[in-house]
mmCIF file of C-alpha atoms in Angstrom:
data_model
loop_
_atom_site.group_PDB
_atom_site.id
_atom_site.type_symbol
_atom_site.label_atom_id
_atom_site.label_comp_id
_atom_site.label_asym_id
_atom_site.label_seq_id
_atom_site.Cartn_x
_atom_site.Cartn_y
_atom_site.Cartn_z
ATOM 1 C CA MET Z 14 1.782 -4.356 -7.330
ATOM 2 C CA LEU Z 15 -1.499 -2.642 -7.999
ATOM 3 C CA ALA Z 16 -3.132 -4.052 -4.576
ATOM 4 C CA GLU Z 17 0.163 -2.953 -2.747
ATOM 5 C CA ALA Z 18 0.132 0.616 -4.332
ATOM 6 C CA LEU Z 19 -3.510 0.965 -3.465
ATOM 7 C CA SER Z 20 -2.945 0.143 0.143
ATOM 8 C CA ALA Z 21 -0.327 2.827 0.658
ATOM 9 C CA PRO Z 22 -2.938 5.389 2.261
ATOM 10 C CA GLU Z 23 -3.724 2.692 4.920
ATOM 11 C CA VAL Z 24 0.043 2.051 5.388
ATOM 12 C CA VAL Z 25 0.735 5.952 5.950
ATOM 13 C CA ALA Z 26 -2.060 5.980 8.411
ATOM 14 C CA ARG Z 27 -0.538 3.238 10.159
ATOM 15 C CA GLN Z 28 3.065 4.688 10.176
ATOM 16 C CA LEU Z 29 1.939 7.957 11.440
ATOM 17 C CA ALA Z 30 0.234 6.586 14.471
ATOM 18 C CA ALA Z 31 3.200 4.944 15.579
ATOM 19 C CA ASP Z 32 6.672 5.857 16.761
ATOM 20 C CA GLN Z 33 5.782 9.461 17.290
ATOM 21 C CA SER Z 34 7.953 9.885 20.406
ATOM 22 C CA ALA Z 35 11.099 8.051 18.500
ATOM 23 C CA TYR Z 36 10.678 10.652 15.817
ATOM 24 C CA ALA Z 37 10.469 13.584 18.264
ATOM 25 C CA ASP Z 38 13.607 12.242 20.121
ATOM 26 C CA LEU Z 39 15.388 12.239 17.089
ATOM 27 C CA GLY Z 40 14.453 15.734 16.164
ATOM 28 C CA ALA Z 41 15.430 16.720 19.645
ATOM 29 C CA ALA Z 42 18.851 15.111 19.350
ATOM 30 C CA LEU Z 43 19.497 16.804 15.973
ATOM 31 C CA ARG Z 44 18.434 20.243 17.438
ATOM 32 C CA GLU Z 45 20.645 19.780 20.802
ATOM 33 C CA LYS Z 46 23.675 18.380 19.089
ATOM 34 C CA PRO Z 47 23.318 19.674 15.202
ATOM 35 C CA PRO Z 48 25.281 17.365 12.598
ATOM 36 C CA THR Z 49 28.299 18.690 11.047
ATOM 37 C CA SER Z 50 27.554 16.637 8.102
ATOM 38 C CA LEU Z 51 24.789 14.398 7.030
ATOM 39 C CA LEU Z 52 24.630 11.593 4.441
ATOM 40 C CA THR Z 53 22.096 9.123 3.006
ATOM 41 C CA VAL Z 54 22.884 5.222 2.336
ATOM 42 C CA ALA Z 55 20.399 3.733 -0.054
ATOM 43 C CA ARG Z 56 19.945 2.052 -3.529
ATOM 44 C CA GLY Z 57 17.261 1.893 -6.045
ATOM 45 C CA SER Z 58 13.662 2.868 -5.043
ATOM 46 C CA SER Z 59 15.114 3.537 -1.522
ATOM 47 C CA ASP Z 60 17.537 6.097 -2.897
ATOM 48 C CA HIS Z 61 15.174 8.214 -4.642
ATOM 49 C CA ALA Z 62 13.267 8.248 -1.342
ATOM 50 C CA ALA Z 63 16.501 9.350 0.480
ATOM 51 C CA HIS Z 64 16.857 12.055 -2.267
ATOM 52 C CA TYR Z 65 13.462 13.361 -1.416
ATOM 53 C CA MET Z 66 14.263 13.630 2.408
ATOM 54 C CA ALA Z 67 17.653 15.094 1.495
ATOM 55 C CA TYR Z 68 15.949 17.788 -0.623
ATOM 56 C CA LEU Z 69 13.804 18.725 2.318
ATOM 57 C CA MET Z 70 16.620 18.825 4.799
ATOM 58 C CA MET Z 71 18.380 21.007 2.638
ATOM 59 C CA ALA Z 72 15.691 23.330 1.613
ATOM 60 C CA ARG Z 73 13.904 23.527 5.264
ATOM 61 C CA MET Z 74 16.883 23.172 7.601
ATOM 62 C CA GLY Z 75 19.676 24.661 5.340
ATOM 63 C CA ARG Z 76 22.005 21.545 5.730
ATOM 64 C CA LEU Z 77 23.628 19.885 3.044
ATOM 65 C CA VAL Z 78 23.138 16.199 2.612
ATOM 66 C CA THR Z 79 25.423 14.096 0.442
ATOM 67 C CA SER Z 80 24.413 10.583 -0.963
ATOM 68 C CA LEU Z 81 27.168 8.280 -0.064
ATOM 69 C CA PRO Z 82 28.706 6.141 -3.022
ATOM 70 C CA MET Z 83 29.042 2.770 -0.723
ATOM 71 C CA SER Z 84 31.922 1.442 -2.539
ATOM 72 C CA LEU Z 85 33.851 4.187 -0.831
ATOM 73 C CA VAL Z 86 33.428 1.958 2.397
ATOM 74 C CA THR Z 87 32.748 -1.599 1.015
ATOM 75 C CA LEU Z 88 35.592 -1.701 -1.820
ATOM 76 C CA TYR Z 89 37.923 1.399 -1.224
ATOM 77 C CA GLN Z 90 38.017 1.142 2.613
ATOM 78 C CA SER Z 91 38.083 4.879 2.848
ATOM 79 C CA LYS Z 92 38.670 6.394 6.353
ATOM 80 C CA ILE Z 93 35.506 9.005 6.063
ATOM 81 C CA ALA Z 94 35.524 11.209 9.234
ATOM 82 C CA CYS Z 95 32.678 10.084 11.375
ATOM 83 C CA GLU Z 96 32.725 12.836 13.955
ATOM 84 C CA GLY Z 97 29.579 14.976 14.078
ATOM 85 C CA LEU Z 98 28.136 12.891 10.987
ATOM 86 C CA VAL Z 99 24.565 11.500 10.926
ATOM 87 C CA SER Z 100 24.188 8.829 8.448
ATOM 88 C CA LEU Z 101 20.636 7.809 7.212
ATOM 89 C CA ALA Z 102 19.801 4.467 5.534
ATOM 90 C CA PHE Z 103 16.777 3.552 3.658
ATOM 91 C CA SER Z 104 15.951 -0.089 2.909
ATOM 92 C CA GLN Z 105 12.829 -2.316 2.553
ATOM 93 C CA SER Z 106 14.699 -5.613 3.254
ATOM 94 C CA GLY Z 107 17.536 -4.415 5.330
ATOM 95 C CA GLN Z 108 19.645 -7.018 4.088
ATOM 96 C CA SER Z 109 21.966 -5.613 1.433
ATOM 97 C CA PRO Z 110 25.816 -5.796 2.537
ATOM 98 C CA ASP Z 111 26.589 -2.498 1.195
ATOM 99 C CA LEU Z 112 24.208 -0.716 3.208
ATOM 100 C CA VAL Z 113 25.021 -2.582 6.357
ATOM 101 C CA ALA Z 114 28.838 -2.226 6.138
ATOM 102 C CA PRO Z 115 28.791 1.637 5.991
ATOM 103 C CA THR Z 116 26.186 1.873 8.794
ATOM 104 C CA LYS Z 117 28.322 -0.475 11.156
ATOM 105 C CA PHE Z 118 31.538 1.628 9.985
ATOM 106 C CA PHE Z 119 30.251 4.907 10.752
ATOM 107 C CA ARG Z 120 28.605 3.827 14.025
ATOM 108 C CA ALA Z 121 31.807 2.188 15.240
ATOM 109 C CA GLY Z 122 33.433 5.730 14.475
ATOM 110 C CA GLY Z 123 31.137 7.553 16.490
ATOM 111 C CA ALA Z 124 28.651 8.756 14.243
ATOM 112 C CA ARG Z 125 24.728 8.808 14.898
ATOM 113 C CA THR Z 126 23.198 6.030 12.480
ATOM 114 C CA VAL Z 127 19.512 5.997 11.386
ATOM 115 C CA ALA Z 128 17.828 3.518 9.620
ATOM 116 C CA PHE Z 129 14.320 3.447 7.916
ATOM 117 C CA VAL Z 130 13.523 -0.240 7.202
ATOM 118 C CA ASN Z 131 10.446 -2.439 6.550
ATOM 119 C CA ALA Z 132 12.058 -5.693 8.039
ATOM 120 C CA ASP Z 133 12.220 -6.054 11.786
ATOM 121 C CA GLY Z 134 15.020 -7.700 12.865
ATOM 122 C CA SER Z 135 17.069 -6.974 9.722
ATOM 123 C CA PRO Z 136 21.099 -6.715 9.625
ATOM 124 C CA LEU Z 137 20.409 -3.043 8.731
ATOM 125 C CA ALA Z 138 18.007 -2.431 11.769
ATOM 126 C CA ASP Z 139 20.679 -4.446 13.970
ATOM 127 C CA ALA Z 140 23.397 -2.047 12.585
ATOM 128 C CA ALA Z 141 21.809 1.266 13.344
ATOM 129 C CA GLN Z 142 21.522 3.341 16.424
ATOM 130 C CA TYR Z 143 18.071 4.806 15.639
ATOM 131 C CA VAL Z 144 15.519 2.468 13.880
ATOM 132 C CA PHE Z 145 12.251 3.614 12.293
ATOM 133 C CA PRO Z 146 10.013 0.736 10.913
ATOM 134 C CA LEU Z 147 8.183 1.671 7.962
ATOM 135 C CA HIS Z 148 5.170 -0.285 9.001
ATOM 136 C CA ALA Z 149 4.372 -1.140 5.353
ATOM 137 C CA GLY Z 150 3.713 -4.868 6.352
ATOM 138 C CA PRO Z 151 4.898 -7.673 3.803
ATOM 139 C CA GLU Z 152 5.471 -6.431 0.304
ATOM 140 C CA THR Z 153 5.527 -9.321 -2.322
ATOM 141 C CA SER Z 154 5.654 -7.364 -5.465
ATOM 142 C CA VAL Z 155 9.240 -7.097 -6.790
ATOM 143 C CA ALA Z 156 8.408 -3.578 -7.664
ATOM 144 C CA ALA Z 157 8.325 -1.610 -4.406
ATOM 145 C CA THR Z 158 5.208 0.663 -4.058
ATOM 146 C CA LYS Z 159 3.799 1.012 -0.695
ATOM 147 C CA SER Z 160 7.267 0.812 1.063
ATOM 148 C CA TYR Z 161 8.676 3.439 -1.203
ATOM 149 C CA ILE Z 162 5.708 6.025 -0.071
ATOM 150 C CA ALA Z 163 6.238 4.913 3.475
ATOM 151 C CA GLN Z 164 10.150 5.937 3.177
ATOM 152 C CA LEU Z 165 9.039 9.179 1.546
ATOM 153 C CA VAL Z 166 6.655 9.816 4.702
ATOM 154 C CA ALA Z 167 9.264 8.788 7.126
ATOM 155 C CA GLY Z 168 11.795 11.183 5.736
ATOM 156 C CA ALA Z 169 9.409 14.065 6.083
ATOM 157 C CA ARG Z 170 8.581 13.007 9.495
ATOM 158 C CA VAL Z 171 12.247 13.663 10.374
ATOM 159 C CA VAL Z 172 12.366 16.866 8.894
ATOM 160 C CA ALA Z 173 9.104 18.233 10.639
ATOM 161 C CA ALA Z 174 10.178 16.735 13.820
ATOM 162 C CA TRP Z 175 13.843 18.275 13.697
ATOM 163 C CA GLY Z 176 12.332 21.555 12.592
ATOM 164 C CA GLU Z 177 9.442 21.477 15.189
ATOM 165 C CA ASP Z 178 7.468 22.345 12.182
ATOM 166 C CA GLU Z 179 3.631 22.257 13.124
ATOM 167 C CA ASP Z 180 2.334 23.162 9.874
ATOM 168 C CA LEU Z 181 4.122 20.099 8.123
ATOM 169 C CA GLN Z 182 3.301 17.814 10.927
ATOM 170 C CA ALA Z 183 -0.513 18.834 10.551
ATOM 171 C CA ALA Z 184 -0.149 18.136 6.843
ATOM 172 C CA LEU Z 185 1.325 14.524 7.426
ATOM 173 C CA GLN Z 186 -1.707 13.523 9.451
ATOM 174 C CA GLN Z 187 -3.965 14.652 6.688
ATOM 175 C CA LEU Z 188 -1.899 12.803 4.143
ATOM 176 C CA PRO Z 189 -3.839 9.335 4.098
ATOM 177 C CA GLU Z 190 -6.761 11.138 2.948
ATOM 178 C CA ALA Z 191 -4.828 13.154 0.207
ATOM 179 C CA LEU Z 192 -3.403 9.764 -0.957
ATOM 180 C CA THR Z 193 -6.830 8.287 -1.257
ATOM 181 C CA GLN Z 194 -7.900 11.020 -3.528
ATOM 182 C CA ALA Z 195 -4.483 10.743 -5.438
ATOM 183 C CA ALA Z 196 -4.967 6.966 -5.976
ATOM 184 C CA ALA Z 197 -8.440 7.689 -7.735
ATOM 185 C CA GLN Z 198 -7.211 10.321 -10.206
ATOM 186 C CA ARG Z 199 -7.375 8.673 -13.818
ATOM 187 C CA TRP Z 200 -4.139 8.589 -15.934
ATOM 188 C CA ASP Z 201 -5.791 6.522 -18.773
ATOM 189 C CA VAL Z 202 -4.513 8.793 -21.388
ATOM 190 C CA ALA Z 203 -0.823 8.324 -20.429
ATOM 191 C CA VAL Z 204 -1.503 4.402 -20.816
ATOM 192 C CA ASP Z 205 -2.660 5.005 -24.340
ATOM 193 C CA VAL Z 206 0.233 7.235 -25.288
ATOM 194 C CA LEU Z 207 3.020 5.269 -23.774
ATOM 195 C CA ALA Z 208 2.051 1.924 -24.748
ATOM 196 C CA PRO Z 209 4.054 1.746 -27.995
ATOM 197 C CA ALA Z 210 6.805 3.845 -26.502
ATOM 198 C CA ASN Z 211 10.348 2.200 -26.247
ATOM 199 C CA ARG Z 212 11.773 5.322 -24.703
ATOM 200 C CA LEU Z 213 11.113 8.434 -22.813
ATOM 201 C CA PHE Z 214 12.002 11.300 -20.599
ATOM 202 C CA VAL Z 215 10.512 11.912 -16.983
ATOM 203 C CA ILE Z 216 10.859 15.354 -15.796
ATOM 204 C CA GLY Z 217 10.772 16.811 -12.250
ATOM 205 C CA ARG Z 218 12.421 19.572 -10.106
ATOM 206 C CA GLY Z 219 12.819 20.235 -6.545
ATOM 207 C CA THR Z 220 11.034 17.787 -4.530
ATOM 208 C CA GLY Z 221 9.430 16.239 -7.508
ATOM 209 C CA LEU Z 222 12.861 15.120 -8.958
ATOM 210 C CA ALA Z 223 12.921 12.077 -6.657
ATOM 211 C CA ILE Z 224 9.545 11.253 -7.773
ATOM 212 C CA ALA Z 225 10.819 11.465 -11.508
ATOM 213 C CA GLN Z 226 13.864 9.070 -10.847
ATOM 214 C CA GLU Z 227 11.366 6.620 -9.195
ATOM 215 C CA ALA Z 228 9.118 6.761 -12.239
ATOM 216 C CA ALA Z 229 11.684 6.086 -14.343
ATOM 217 C CA LEU Z 230 13.053 3.139 -12.797
ATOM 218 C CA LYS Z 231 9.444 1.653 -12.620
ATOM 219 C CA PHE Z 232 9.004 2.291 -16.496
ATOM 220 C CA LYS Z 233 12.324 0.219 -16.680
ATOM 221 C CA GLU Z 234 11.596 -2.359 -14.325
ATOM 222 C CA THR Z 235 7.622 -3.197 -15.132
ATOM 223 C CA CYS Z 236 7.255 -1.887 -18.722
ATOM 224 C CA GLY Z 237 10.695 -2.470 -20.317
ATOM 225 C CA ILE Z 238 10.712 1.323 -21.463
ATOM 226 C CA GLN Z 239 14.141 2.894 -21.718
ATOM 227 C CA ALA Z 240 13.090 5.845 -19.404
ATOM 228 C CA GLU Z 241 15.515 8.530 -18.054
ATOM 229 C CA ALA Z 242 14.782 11.134 -15.387
ATOM 230 C CA PHE Z 243 15.970 14.733 -15.621
ATOM 231 C CA SER Z 244 15.821 17.837 -13.633
ATOM 232 C CA GLY Z 245 13.649 20.275 -15.665
ATOM 233 C CA ALA Z 246 16.960 22.448 -15.786
ATOM 234 C CA GLU Z 247 19.289 19.651 -16.752
ATOM 235 C CA VAL Z 248 17.145 18.397 -19.579
ATOM 236 C CA LYS Z 249 17.828 21.663 -21.380
ATOM 237 C CA HIS Z 250 21.290 20.652 -21.813
ATOM 238 C CA GLY Z 251 22.516 17.694 -23.710
ATOM 239 C CA PRO Z 252 19.481 15.464 -23.259
ATOM 240 C CA MET Z 253 17.387 17.933 -25.343
ATOM 241 C CA ALA Z 254 19.227 17.124 -28.456
ATOM 242 C CA LEU Z 255 17.257 13.576 -28.346
ATOM 243 C CA ILE Z 256 13.916 15.489 -28.684
ATOM 244 C CA GLU Z 257 12.260 14.823 -32.091
ATOM 245 C CA GLU Z 258 8.698 14.517 -33.749
ATOM 246 C CA GLY Z 259 6.628 12.498 -31.087
ATOM 247 C CA TYR Z 260 9.235 11.804 -28.546
ATOM 248 C CA PRO Z 261 7.531 11.400 -25.250
ATOM 249 C CA MET Z 262 8.025 13.095 -22.183
ATOM 250 C CA LEU Z 263 6.142 12.818 -18.779
ATOM 251 C CA VAL Z 264 6.451 16.092 -16.931
ATOM 252 C CA PHE Z 265 5.650 16.181 -13.214
ATOM 253 C CA ALA Z 266 4.697 19.768 -12.175
ATOM 254 C CA PRO Z 267 3.327 19.862 -8.679
ATOM 255 C CA ARG Z 268 2.702 23.032 -6.697
ATOM 256 C CA GLY Z 269 5.662 24.815 -5.490
ATOM 257 C CA PRO Z 270 8.569 27.042 -6.545
ATOM 258 C CA ALA Z 271 9.529 24.792 -9.608
ATOM 259 C CA GLN Z 272 6.044 24.512 -10.940
ATOM 260 C CA ALA Z 273 6.205 27.741 -13.417
ATOM 261 C CA GLY Z 274 9.521 26.523 -14.919
ATOM 262 C CA LEU Z 275 8.297 22.963 -15.385
ATOM 263 C CA LEU Z 276 5.129 24.297 -17.058
ATOM 264 C CA ALA Z 277 7.080 26.601 -19.373
ATOM 265 C CA LEU Z 278 9.365 23.762 -20.204
ATOM 266 C CA ALA Z 279 6.297 21.452 -21.202
ATOM 267 C CA GLU Z 280 5.150 24.075 -23.607
ATOM 268 C CA GLU Z 281 8.680 24.486 -24.986
ATOM 269 C CA MET Z 282 9.158 20.950 -25.634
ATOM 270 C CA ARG Z 283 5.608 20.620 -27.411
ATOM 271 C CA GLY Z 284 6.587 23.231 -29.737
ATOM 272 C CA ARG Z 285 9.592 21.190 -30.406
ATOM 273 C CA GLY Z 286 7.289 18.325 -31.359
ATOM 274 C CA ALA Z 287 7.475 16.370 -28.454
ATOM 275 C CA ARG Z 288 4.530 14.482 -27.042
ATOM 276 C CA VAL Z 289 4.236 15.821 -23.710
ATOM 277 C CA LEU Z 290 2.203 14.153 -20.839
ATOM 278 C CA LEU Z 291 1.895 17.103 -18.088
ATOM 279 C CA ALA Z 292 0.835 15.955 -14.604
ATOM 280 C CA ALA Z 293 -0.175 19.184 -12.897
ATOM 281 C CA PRO Z 294 -3.124 20.069 -10.514
ATOM 282 C CA ALA Z 295 -6.747 20.016 -11.996
ATOM 283 C CA GLY Z 296 -7.351 23.153 -14.073
ATOM 284 C CA THR Z 297 -3.538 23.870 -15.187
ATOM 285 C CA PRO Z 298 -3.612 24.714 -18.875
ATOM 286 C CA GLY Z 299 -2.088 21.758 -20.818
ATOM 287 C CA ALA Z 300 -2.358 19.255 -17.944
ATOM 288 C CA GLU Z 301 -3.761 15.977 -19.165
ATOM 289 C CA LEU Z 302 -2.789 14.183 -15.687
ATOM 290 C CA PRO Z 303 -4.624 15.529 -12.595
ATOM 291 C CA LEU Z 304 -2.731 15.662 -9.514
ATOM 292 C CA ALA Z 305 -4.201 15.758 -6.047
ATOM 293 C CA CYS Z 306 -2.962 18.287 -3.653
ATOM 294 C CA THR Z 307 -1.922 17.652 -0.148
ATOM 295 C CA GLY Z 308 -1.758 19.920 2.896
ATOM 296 C CA ASN Z 309 1.533 21.175 2.155
ATOM 297 C CA GLU Z 310 3.229 21.755 -1.129
ATOM 298 C CA ASP Z 311 6.232 19.739 0.012
ATOM 299 C CA LEU Z 312 4.161 16.564 0.357
ATOM 300 C CA ASP Z 313 2.378 17.093 -3.042
ATOM 301 C CA ALA Z 314 5.355 14.952 -4.514
ATOM 302 C CA ILE Z 315 4.019 12.009 -2.287
ATOM 303 C CA ALA Z 316 0.536 12.453 -3.757
ATOM 304 C CA VAL Z 317 2.282 12.291 -7.514
ATOM 305 C CA VAL Z 318 3.661 8.731 -7.029
ATOM 306 C CA GLN Z 319 0.502 7.634 -5.438
ATOM 307 C CA SER Z 320 -1.227 8.423 -8.932
ATOM 308 C CA PHE Z 321 1.622 7.266 -10.925
ATOM 309 C CA TYR Z 322 1.890 3.869 -9.759
ATOM 310 C CA PRO Z 323 -1.556 2.480 -10.803
ATOM 311 C CA MET Z 324 -1.021 4.080 -14.214
ATOM 312 C CA VAL Z 325 2.314 2.382 -14.810
ATOM 313 C CA GLU Z 326 1.202 -1.117 -13.735
ATOM 314 C CA ALA Z 327 -1.988 -0.786 -16.274
ATOM 315 C CA LEU Z 328 0.794 0.467 -18.791
ATOM 316 C CA ALA Z 329 2.562 -2.753 -18.098
ATOM 317 C CA ARG Z 330 -0.028 -4.952 -18.719
ATOM 318 C CA ALA Z 331 -1.167 -2.849 -21.837
ATOM 319 C CA ARG Z 332 2.173 -3.769 -23.141
ATOM 320 C CA GLY Z 333 1.736 -7.436 -22.608
ATOM 321 C CA ARG Z 334 4.066 -7.481 -19.406
ATOM 322 C CA ASN Z 335 3.461 -9.044 -16.075
ATOM 323 C CA PRO Z 336 4.217 -6.253 -13.623
ATOM 324 C CA ASP Z 337 4.641 -8.673 -10.532
ATOM 325 C CA GLN Z 338 7.239 -10.708 -12.472
ATOM 326 C CA PRO Z 339 9.740 -8.416 -14.150
ATOM 327 C CA PRO Z 340 12.242 -10.408 -15.937
ATOM 328 C CA HIS Z 341 15.959 -11.162 -14.079
ATOM 329 C CA LEU Z 342 14.890 -9.514 -11.052
ATOM 330 C CA ALA Z 343 14.329 -10.571 -7.412
ATOM 331 C CA LYS Z 344 12.601 -8.804 -4.543
ATOM 332 C CA VAL Z 345 15.752 -8.621 -2.311
ATOM 333 C CA THR Z 346 19.135 -7.629 -4.045
ATOM 334 C CA LYS Z 347 22.215 -7.974 -2.062
ATOM 335 C CA THR Z 348 25.192 -5.947 -3.562
ATOM 336 C CA HIS Z 349 28.570 -5.350 -2.108
#
């Protein structure tokens, strides 16, 4: 897991050098014939990556994006209208039947179907009209790392191509260097604080919420900690009733419109007795976990998870667990 996480900057550089005309062609197709609706098709870490892309599309392109409950197609046989639809499926293996079936259904109905997948020749790749390889190489760790980061980058590339956003495209080209810096950040204090924990909240907002969701999954998967991800706004409703003295909270506060509210939340939760671990750019008051910055604040979330992965791998080992062999899990999960 650690080796694969640390290889992500190289993976991203390899991906950015590939398929440039394919991304440009998809962007041109979306401009020429704008979709009437967009939806994402994914599960697990891939679903978190899809949420990140969806947020960028909604924020930058002004287009609403829906996350598909796959059972609508696989179990309920719902006749979803396909005219003008663009579906975007994310997967590492491309083998899960409940991703393949909706993609086939939408394509047969006349929708444009896109797949981001790490496995060449997979059933999902065969089912989709547009296929974008992640170029992450073989990933043997059960816990996805480099492939998740590759999915985040792929989603950002689609948005940059669709919007012909030269600033975002330039920042993407600088991303491997930023991720190398992010991987070198020291988050040792988080290992010390969380080693005895059995539960925690992971907080993000905006583009960072997808990273909080991924982090919470990794805490469960590799460390055996019951972690829940919440928006910095949502946590102030029912979940805050759980906060008591010493309750651990990991707050991701990268640059961007959501940062001020997240910093204020961190301070408020400290006042309630929570043990807040604040991840923010170096020099931010109260930040114990330094964040690297990228060439565009909308890409900073990718640097956040690059810093998070080595920490959670070390935390798993500190808790006496093998992050490479989480109990009851397999690399490929096939659901229907």
